[in-house]
PDB file of C-alpha atoms in Angstrom:
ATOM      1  CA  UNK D   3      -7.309  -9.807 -17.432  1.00 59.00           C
ATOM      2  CA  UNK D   4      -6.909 -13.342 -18.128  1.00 45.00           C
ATOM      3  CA  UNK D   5      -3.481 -14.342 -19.051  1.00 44.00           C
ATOM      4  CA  UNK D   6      -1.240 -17.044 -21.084  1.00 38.00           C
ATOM      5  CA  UNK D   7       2.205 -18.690 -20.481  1.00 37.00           C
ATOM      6  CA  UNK D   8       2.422 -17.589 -23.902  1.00 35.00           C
ATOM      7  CA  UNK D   9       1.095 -13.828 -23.497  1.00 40.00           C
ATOM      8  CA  UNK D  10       3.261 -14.014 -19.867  1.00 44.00           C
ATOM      9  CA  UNK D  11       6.495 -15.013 -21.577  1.00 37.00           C
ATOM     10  CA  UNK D  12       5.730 -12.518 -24.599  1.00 40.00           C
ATOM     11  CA  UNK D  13       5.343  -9.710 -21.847  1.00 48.00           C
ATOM     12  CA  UNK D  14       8.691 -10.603 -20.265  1.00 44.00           C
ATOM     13  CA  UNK D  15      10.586 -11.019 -23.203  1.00 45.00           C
ATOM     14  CA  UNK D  16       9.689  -7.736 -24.966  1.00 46.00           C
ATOM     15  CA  UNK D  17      11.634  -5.722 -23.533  1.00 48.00           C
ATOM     16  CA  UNK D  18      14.555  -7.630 -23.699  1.00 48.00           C
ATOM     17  CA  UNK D  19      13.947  -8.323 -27.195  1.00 50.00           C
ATOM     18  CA  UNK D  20      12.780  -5.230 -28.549  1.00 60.00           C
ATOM     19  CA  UNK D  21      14.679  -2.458 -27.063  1.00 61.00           C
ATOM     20  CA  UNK D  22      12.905   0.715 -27.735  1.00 61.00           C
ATOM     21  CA  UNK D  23      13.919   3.509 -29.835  1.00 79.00           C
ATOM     22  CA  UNK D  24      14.783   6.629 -29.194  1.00 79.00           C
ATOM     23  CA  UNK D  25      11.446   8.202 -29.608  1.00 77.00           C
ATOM     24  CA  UNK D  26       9.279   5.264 -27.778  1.00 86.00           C
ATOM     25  CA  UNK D  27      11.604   6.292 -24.924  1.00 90.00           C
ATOM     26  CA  UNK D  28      10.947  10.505 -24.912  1.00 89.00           C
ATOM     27  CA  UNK D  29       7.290   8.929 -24.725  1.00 91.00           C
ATOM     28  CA  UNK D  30       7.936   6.761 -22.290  1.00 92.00           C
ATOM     29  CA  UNK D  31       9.514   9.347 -20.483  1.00 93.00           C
ATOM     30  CA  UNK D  32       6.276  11.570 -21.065  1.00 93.00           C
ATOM     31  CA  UNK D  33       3.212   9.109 -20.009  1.00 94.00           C
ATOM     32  CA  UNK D  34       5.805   8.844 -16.915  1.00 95.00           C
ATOM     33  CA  UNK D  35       5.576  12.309 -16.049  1.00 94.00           C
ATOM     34  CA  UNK D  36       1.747  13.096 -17.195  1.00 94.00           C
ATOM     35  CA  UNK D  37       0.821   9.959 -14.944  1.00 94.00           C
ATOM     36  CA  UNK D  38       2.604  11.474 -11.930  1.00 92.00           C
ATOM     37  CA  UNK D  39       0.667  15.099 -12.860  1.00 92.00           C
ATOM     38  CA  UNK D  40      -2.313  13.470 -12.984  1.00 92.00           C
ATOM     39  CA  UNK D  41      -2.319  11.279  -9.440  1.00 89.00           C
ATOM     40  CA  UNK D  42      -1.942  15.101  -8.195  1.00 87.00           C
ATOM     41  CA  UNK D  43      -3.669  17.511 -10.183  1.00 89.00           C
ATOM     42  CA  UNK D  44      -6.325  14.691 -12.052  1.00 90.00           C
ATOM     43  CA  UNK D  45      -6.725  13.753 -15.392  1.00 92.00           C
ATOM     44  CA  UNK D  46      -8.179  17.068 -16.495  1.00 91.00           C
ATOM     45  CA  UNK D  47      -5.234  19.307 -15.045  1.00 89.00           C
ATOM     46  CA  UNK D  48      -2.818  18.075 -17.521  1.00 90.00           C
ATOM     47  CA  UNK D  49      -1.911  20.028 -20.330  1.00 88.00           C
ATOM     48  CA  UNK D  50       0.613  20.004 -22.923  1.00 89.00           C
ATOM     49  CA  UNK D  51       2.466  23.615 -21.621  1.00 89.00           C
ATOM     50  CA  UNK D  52       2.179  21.902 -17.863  1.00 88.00           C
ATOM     51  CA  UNK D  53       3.888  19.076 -19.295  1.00 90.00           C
ATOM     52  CA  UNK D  54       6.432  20.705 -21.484  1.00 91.00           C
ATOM     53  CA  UNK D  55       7.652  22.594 -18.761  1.00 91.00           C
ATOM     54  CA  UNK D  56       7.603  19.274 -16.228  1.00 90.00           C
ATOM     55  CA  UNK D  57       9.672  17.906 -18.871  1.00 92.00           C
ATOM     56  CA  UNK D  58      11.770  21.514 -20.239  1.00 91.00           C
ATOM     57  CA  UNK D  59      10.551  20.438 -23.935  1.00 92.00           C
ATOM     58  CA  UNK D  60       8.716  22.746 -25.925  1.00 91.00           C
ATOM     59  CA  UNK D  61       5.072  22.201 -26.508  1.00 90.00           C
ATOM     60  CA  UNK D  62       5.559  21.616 -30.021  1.00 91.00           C
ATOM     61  CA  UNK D  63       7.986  18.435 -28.812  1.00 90.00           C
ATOM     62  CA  UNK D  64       5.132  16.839 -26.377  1.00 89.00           C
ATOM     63  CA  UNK D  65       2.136  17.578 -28.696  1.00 89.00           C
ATOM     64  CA  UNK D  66       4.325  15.552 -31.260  1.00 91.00           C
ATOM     65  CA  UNK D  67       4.139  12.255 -29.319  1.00 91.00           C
ATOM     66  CA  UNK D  68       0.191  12.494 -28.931  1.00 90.00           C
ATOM     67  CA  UNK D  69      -1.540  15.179 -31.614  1.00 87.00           C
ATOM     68  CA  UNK D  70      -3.989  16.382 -28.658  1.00 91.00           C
ATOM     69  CA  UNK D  71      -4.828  16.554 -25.168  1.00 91.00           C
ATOM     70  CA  UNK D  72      -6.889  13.779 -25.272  1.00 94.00           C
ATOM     71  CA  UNK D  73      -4.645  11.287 -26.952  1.00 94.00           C
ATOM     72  CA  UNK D  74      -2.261  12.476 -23.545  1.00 94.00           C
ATOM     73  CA  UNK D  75      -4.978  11.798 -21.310  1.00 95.00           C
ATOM     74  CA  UNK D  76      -5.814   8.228 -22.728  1.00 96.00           C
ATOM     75  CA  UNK D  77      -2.280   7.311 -22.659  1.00 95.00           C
ATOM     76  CA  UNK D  78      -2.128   7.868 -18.974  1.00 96.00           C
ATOM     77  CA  UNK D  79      -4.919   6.015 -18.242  1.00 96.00           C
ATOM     78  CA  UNK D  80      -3.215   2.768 -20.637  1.00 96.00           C
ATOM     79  CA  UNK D  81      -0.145   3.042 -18.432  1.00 96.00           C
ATOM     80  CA  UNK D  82      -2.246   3.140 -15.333  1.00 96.00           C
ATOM     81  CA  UNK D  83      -3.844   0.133 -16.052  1.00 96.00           C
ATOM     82  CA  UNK D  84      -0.990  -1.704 -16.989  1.00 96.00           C
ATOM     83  CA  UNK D  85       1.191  -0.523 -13.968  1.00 96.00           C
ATOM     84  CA  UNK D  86      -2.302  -1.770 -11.840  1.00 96.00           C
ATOM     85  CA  UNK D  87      -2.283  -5.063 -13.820  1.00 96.00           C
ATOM     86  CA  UNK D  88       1.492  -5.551 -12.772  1.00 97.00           C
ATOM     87  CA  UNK D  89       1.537  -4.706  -8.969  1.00 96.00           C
ATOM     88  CA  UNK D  90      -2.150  -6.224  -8.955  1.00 96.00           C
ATOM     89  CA  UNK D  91      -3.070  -8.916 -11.046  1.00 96.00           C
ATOM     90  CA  UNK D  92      -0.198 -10.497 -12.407  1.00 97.00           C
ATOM     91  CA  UNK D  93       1.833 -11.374  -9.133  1.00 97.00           C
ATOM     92  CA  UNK D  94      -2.175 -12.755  -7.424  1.00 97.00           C
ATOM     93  CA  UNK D  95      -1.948 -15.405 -10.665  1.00 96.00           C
ATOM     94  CA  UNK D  96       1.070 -17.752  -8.837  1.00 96.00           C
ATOM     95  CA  UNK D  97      -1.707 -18.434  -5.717  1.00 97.00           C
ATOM     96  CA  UNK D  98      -3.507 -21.568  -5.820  1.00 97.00           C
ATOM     97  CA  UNK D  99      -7.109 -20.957  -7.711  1.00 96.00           C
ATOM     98  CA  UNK D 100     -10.162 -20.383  -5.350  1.00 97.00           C
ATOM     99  CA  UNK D 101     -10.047 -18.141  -2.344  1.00 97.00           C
ATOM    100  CA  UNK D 102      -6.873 -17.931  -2.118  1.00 97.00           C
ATOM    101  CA  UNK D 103      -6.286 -16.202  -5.098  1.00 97.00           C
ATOM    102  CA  UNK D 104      -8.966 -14.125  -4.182  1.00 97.00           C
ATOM    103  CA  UNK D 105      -7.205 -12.780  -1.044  1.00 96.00           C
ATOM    104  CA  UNK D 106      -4.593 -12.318  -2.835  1.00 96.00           C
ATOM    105  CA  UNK D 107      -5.640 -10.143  -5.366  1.00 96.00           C
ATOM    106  CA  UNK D 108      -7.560  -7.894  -2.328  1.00 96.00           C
ATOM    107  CA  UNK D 109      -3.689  -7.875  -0.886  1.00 94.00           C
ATOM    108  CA  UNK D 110      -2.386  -6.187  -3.526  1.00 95.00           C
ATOM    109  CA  UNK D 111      -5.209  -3.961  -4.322  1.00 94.00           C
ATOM    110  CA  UNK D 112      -5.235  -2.861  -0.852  1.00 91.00           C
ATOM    111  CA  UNK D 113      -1.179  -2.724  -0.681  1.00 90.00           C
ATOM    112  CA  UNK D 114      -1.814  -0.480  -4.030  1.00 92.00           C
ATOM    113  CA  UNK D 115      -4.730   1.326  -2.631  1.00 89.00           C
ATOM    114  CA  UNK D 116      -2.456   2.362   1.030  1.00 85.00           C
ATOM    115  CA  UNK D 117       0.295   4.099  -1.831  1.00 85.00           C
ATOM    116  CA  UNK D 118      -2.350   5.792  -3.693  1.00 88.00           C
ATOM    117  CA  UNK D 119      -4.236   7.198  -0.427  1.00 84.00           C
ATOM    118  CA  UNK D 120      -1.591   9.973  -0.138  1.00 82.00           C
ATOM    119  CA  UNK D 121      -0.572  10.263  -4.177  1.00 81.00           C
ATOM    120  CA  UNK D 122      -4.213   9.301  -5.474  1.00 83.00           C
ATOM    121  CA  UNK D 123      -5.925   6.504  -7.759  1.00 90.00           C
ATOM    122  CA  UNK D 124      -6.536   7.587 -11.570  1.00 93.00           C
ATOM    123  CA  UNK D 125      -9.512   5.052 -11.396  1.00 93.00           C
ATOM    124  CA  UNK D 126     -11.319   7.084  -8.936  1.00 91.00           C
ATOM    125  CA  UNK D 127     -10.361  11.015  -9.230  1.00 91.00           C
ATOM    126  CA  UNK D 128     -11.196   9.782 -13.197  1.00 92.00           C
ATOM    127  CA  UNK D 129     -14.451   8.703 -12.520  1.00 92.00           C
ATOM    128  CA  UNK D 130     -15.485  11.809 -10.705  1.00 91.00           C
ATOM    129  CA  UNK D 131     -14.106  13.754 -13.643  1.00 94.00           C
ATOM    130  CA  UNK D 132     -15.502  12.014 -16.646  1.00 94.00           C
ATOM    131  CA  UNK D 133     -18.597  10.248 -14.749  1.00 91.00           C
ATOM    132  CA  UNK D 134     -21.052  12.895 -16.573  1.00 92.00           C
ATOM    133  CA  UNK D 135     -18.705  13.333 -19.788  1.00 93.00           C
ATOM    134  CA  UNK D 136     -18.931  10.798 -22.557  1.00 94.00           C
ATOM    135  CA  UNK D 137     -15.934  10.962 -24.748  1.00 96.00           C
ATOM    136  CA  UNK D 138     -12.815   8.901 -25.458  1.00 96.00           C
ATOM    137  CA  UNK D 139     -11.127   9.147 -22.408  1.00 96.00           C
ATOM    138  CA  UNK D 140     -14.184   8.318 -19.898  1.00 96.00           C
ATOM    139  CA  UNK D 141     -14.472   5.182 -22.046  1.00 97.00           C
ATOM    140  CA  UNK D 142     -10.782   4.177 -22.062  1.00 97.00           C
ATOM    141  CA  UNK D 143     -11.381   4.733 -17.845  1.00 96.00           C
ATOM    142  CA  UNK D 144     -14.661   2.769 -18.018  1.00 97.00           C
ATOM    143  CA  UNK D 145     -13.500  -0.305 -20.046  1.00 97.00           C
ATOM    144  CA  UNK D 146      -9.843  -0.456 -17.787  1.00 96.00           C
ATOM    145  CA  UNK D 147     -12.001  -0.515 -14.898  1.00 96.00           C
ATOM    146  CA  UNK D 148     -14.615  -2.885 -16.533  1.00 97.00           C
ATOM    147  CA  UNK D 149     -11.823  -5.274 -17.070  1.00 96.00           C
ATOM    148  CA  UNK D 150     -10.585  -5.385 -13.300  1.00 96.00           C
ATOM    149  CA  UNK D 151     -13.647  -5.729 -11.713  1.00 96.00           C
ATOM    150  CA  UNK D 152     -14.743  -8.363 -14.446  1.00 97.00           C
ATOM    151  CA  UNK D 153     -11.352 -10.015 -13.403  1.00 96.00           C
ATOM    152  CA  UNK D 154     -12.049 -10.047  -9.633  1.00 97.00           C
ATOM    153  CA  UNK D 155     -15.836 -11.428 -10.379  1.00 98.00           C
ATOM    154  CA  UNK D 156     -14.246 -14.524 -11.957  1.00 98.00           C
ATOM    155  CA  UNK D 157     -11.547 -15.179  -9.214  1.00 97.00           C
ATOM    156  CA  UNK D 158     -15.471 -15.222  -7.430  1.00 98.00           C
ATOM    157  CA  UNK D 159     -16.875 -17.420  -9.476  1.00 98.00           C
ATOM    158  CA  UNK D 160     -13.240 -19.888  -9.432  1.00 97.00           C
ATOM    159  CA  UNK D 161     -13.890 -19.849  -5.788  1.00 97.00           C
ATOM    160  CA  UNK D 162     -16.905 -21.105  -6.021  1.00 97.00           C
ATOM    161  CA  UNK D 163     -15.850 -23.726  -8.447  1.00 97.00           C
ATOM    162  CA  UNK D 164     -13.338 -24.943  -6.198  1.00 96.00           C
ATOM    163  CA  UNK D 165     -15.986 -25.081  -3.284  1.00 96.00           C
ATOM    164  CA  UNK D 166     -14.924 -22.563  -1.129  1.00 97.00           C
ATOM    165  CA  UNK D 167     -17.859 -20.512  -1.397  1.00 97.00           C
ATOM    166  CA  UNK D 168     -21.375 -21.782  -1.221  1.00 97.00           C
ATOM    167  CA  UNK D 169     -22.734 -23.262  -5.116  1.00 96.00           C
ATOM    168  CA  UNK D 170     -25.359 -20.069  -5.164  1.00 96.00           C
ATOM    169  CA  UNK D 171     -23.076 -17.561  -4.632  1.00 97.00           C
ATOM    170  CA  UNK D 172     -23.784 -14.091  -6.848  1.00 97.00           C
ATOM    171  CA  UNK D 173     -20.647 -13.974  -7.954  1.00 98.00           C
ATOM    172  CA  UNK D 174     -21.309 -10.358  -9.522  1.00 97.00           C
ATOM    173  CA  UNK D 175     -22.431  -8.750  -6.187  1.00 97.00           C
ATOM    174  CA  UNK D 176     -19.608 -10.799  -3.494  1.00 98.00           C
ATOM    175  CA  UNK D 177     -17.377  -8.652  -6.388  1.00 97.00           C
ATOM    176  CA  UNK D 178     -19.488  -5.506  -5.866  1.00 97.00           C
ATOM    177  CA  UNK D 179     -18.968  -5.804  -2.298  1.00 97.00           C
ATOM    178  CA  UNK D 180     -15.290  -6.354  -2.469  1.00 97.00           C
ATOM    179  CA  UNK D 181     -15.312  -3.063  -4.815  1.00 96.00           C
ATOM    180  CA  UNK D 182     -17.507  -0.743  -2.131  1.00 96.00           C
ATOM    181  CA  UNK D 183     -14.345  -1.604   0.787  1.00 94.00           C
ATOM    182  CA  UNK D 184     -11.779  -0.303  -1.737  1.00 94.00           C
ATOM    183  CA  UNK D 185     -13.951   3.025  -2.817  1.00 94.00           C
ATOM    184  CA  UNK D 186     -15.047   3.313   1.291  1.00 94.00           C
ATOM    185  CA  UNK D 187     -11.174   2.889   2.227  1.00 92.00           C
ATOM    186  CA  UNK D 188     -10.578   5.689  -0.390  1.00 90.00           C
ATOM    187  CA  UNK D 189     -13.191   7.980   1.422  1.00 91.00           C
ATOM    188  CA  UNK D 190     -12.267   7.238   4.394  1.00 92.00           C
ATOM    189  CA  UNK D 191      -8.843   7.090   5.174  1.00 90.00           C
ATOM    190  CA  UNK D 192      -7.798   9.907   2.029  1.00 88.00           C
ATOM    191  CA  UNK D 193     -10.816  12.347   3.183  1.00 89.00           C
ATOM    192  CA  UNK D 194     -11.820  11.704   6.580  1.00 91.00           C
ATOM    193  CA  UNK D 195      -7.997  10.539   7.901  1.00 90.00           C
ATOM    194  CA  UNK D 196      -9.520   7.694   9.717  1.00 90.00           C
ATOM    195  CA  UNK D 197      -6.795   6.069  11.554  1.00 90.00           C
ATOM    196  CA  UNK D 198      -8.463   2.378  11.736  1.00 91.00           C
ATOM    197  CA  UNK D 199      -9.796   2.699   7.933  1.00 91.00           C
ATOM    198  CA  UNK D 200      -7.052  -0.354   6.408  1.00 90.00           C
ATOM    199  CA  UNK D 201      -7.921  -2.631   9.239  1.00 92.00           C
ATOM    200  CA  UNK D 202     -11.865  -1.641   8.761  1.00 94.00           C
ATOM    201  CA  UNK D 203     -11.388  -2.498   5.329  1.00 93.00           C
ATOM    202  CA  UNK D 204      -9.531  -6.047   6.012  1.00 93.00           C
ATOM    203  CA  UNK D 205     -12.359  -6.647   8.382  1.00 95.00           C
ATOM    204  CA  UNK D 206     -15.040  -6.044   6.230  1.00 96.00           C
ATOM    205  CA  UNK D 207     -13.190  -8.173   3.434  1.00 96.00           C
ATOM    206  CA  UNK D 208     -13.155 -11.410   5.701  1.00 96.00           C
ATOM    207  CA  UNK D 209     -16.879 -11.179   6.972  1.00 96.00           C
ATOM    208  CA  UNK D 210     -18.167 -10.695   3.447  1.00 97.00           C
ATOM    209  CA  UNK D 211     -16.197 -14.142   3.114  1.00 97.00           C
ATOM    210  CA  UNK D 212     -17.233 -15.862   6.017  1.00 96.00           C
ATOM    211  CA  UNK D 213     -21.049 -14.874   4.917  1.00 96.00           C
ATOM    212  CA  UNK D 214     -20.550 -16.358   0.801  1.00 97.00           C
ATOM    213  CA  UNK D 215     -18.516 -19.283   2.485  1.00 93.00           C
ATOM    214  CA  UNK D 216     -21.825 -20.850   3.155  1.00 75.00           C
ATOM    215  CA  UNK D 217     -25.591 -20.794   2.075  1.00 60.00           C
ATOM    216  CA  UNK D 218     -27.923 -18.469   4.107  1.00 57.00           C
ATOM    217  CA  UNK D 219     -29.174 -20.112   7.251  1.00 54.00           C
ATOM    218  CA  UNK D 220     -26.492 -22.366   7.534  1.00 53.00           C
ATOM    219  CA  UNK D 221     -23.682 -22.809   9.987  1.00 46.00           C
ATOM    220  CA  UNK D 222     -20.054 -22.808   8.384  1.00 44.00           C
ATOM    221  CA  UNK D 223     -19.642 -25.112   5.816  1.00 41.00           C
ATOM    222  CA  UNK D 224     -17.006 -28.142   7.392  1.00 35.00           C
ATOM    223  CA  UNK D 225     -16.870 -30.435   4.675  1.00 35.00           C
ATOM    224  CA  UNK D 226     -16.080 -28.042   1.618  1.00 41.00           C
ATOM    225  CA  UNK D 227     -14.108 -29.118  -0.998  1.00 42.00           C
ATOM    226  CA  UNK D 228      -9.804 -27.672  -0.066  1.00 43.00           C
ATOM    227  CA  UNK D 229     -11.323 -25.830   3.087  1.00 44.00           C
ATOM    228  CA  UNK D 230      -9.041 -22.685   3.488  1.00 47.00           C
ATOM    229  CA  UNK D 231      -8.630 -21.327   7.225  1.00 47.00           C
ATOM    230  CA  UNK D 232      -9.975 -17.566   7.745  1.00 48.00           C
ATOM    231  CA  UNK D 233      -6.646 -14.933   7.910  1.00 56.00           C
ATOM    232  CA  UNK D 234      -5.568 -12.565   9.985  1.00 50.00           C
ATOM    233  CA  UNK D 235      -5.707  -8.979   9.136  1.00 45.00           C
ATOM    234  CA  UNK D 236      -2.025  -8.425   8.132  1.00 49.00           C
ATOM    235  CA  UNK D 237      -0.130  -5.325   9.574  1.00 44.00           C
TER     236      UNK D 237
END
């Protein structure tokens, strides 16, 4: 998820510049509604007749715009990931590299995650779906996935760079950890209704930095390189 000024100002400017047409917008209009079927019903409810009659066009009209079922399906998970990148990623880039980046991009994935525990994440209800199914669309779900969690292991390894984690910090396990309080928030607060899950998950977020801050053993690091104070769990 690594971006450019250049591949920034090329986002922004596209739609400005390159209006689209009439058929890019029944599309649009489509992936809008499939994406909203799918946070409810999952990736393998949709169909084109549920979706024709979401959107009172035939089912000759939708399967025009996609050619199957599948094509449908692996546009919705596209827009997902671009609608995560933009709520998610994007905004986390103006924070100062290092940790507190990092926070910042478990802010907005747990400001995202709080939405999606009443309408649902694609990433997840997907992977229970297509975790036994190879095929098309459990790869477009694996590699959007792949490419956020490779994203939050480098804002690790930055962080590390910068000194505010200890020099031998696994950079690909701190990020597994980070991962598990998002999927355990999921569980808990969408299945079991735990009242305390968001704070729980805040919690756990800050101890797993306290414990990469410095090597095993040690006390606290004082003399790291652009020491960043511990945060409070946000309301």
């Amino acid at each position: 998820m690594s971006v450019t000024p250049t591949a920034r100002r090329a986002r922004a400017d596209a739609p400005a510049h390159k209006p689209l047409q009439k058929g890019q917008q029944t599309k649009a209009a489509i992936v809008d509604a499939a994406l909203g079927l799918a946070t409810q019903i999952g990736l393998e409810g949709l169909s084109i007749g549920a979706l024709a009659e979401v959107m009172q066009m035939s089912k000759s009209g939708v399967f025009a715009h996609f050619g199957s079922r599948e094509e449908l399906q692996i546009s919705v998970v596209r827009e997902y990931h671009t609608r995560f990148e933009d709520e998610v990623f994007y905004p986390a880039m103006v924070a100062p590299r290092g940790l507190p980046r990092l926070r910042k991009l478990f802010d907005n994935w747990m400001k995202r995650t709080s939405v999606e525990i009443d309408s649902g994440c694609i990433y997840i209800s997907g992977a229970v779906e297509f975790d036994d199914r190879p095929g098309p669309v459990r790869d477009a779900l694996a590699s959007s996935v792949n490419t956020w969690l490779s994203a939050m292991r480098r804002a690790v390894e930055i962080a590390i760079e910068e000194g505010h984690l200890a020099a031998d910090t696994d950079a690909s396990q701190m990020a597994f950890e980070i991962h598990a309080q998002i999927l355990a928030l999921h569980y808990e607060a969408r299945f079991l209704r735990s009242p305390d899950s968001v704070r729980r998950a805040l919690q756990a977020f800050e101890g797993i930095v306290e414990r990469y801050s410095h090597a095993p053993g040690d006390a606290p690091a004082r003399a790291r390189k652009s020491p960043v104070p511990a945060r409070k769990p946000q309301d």
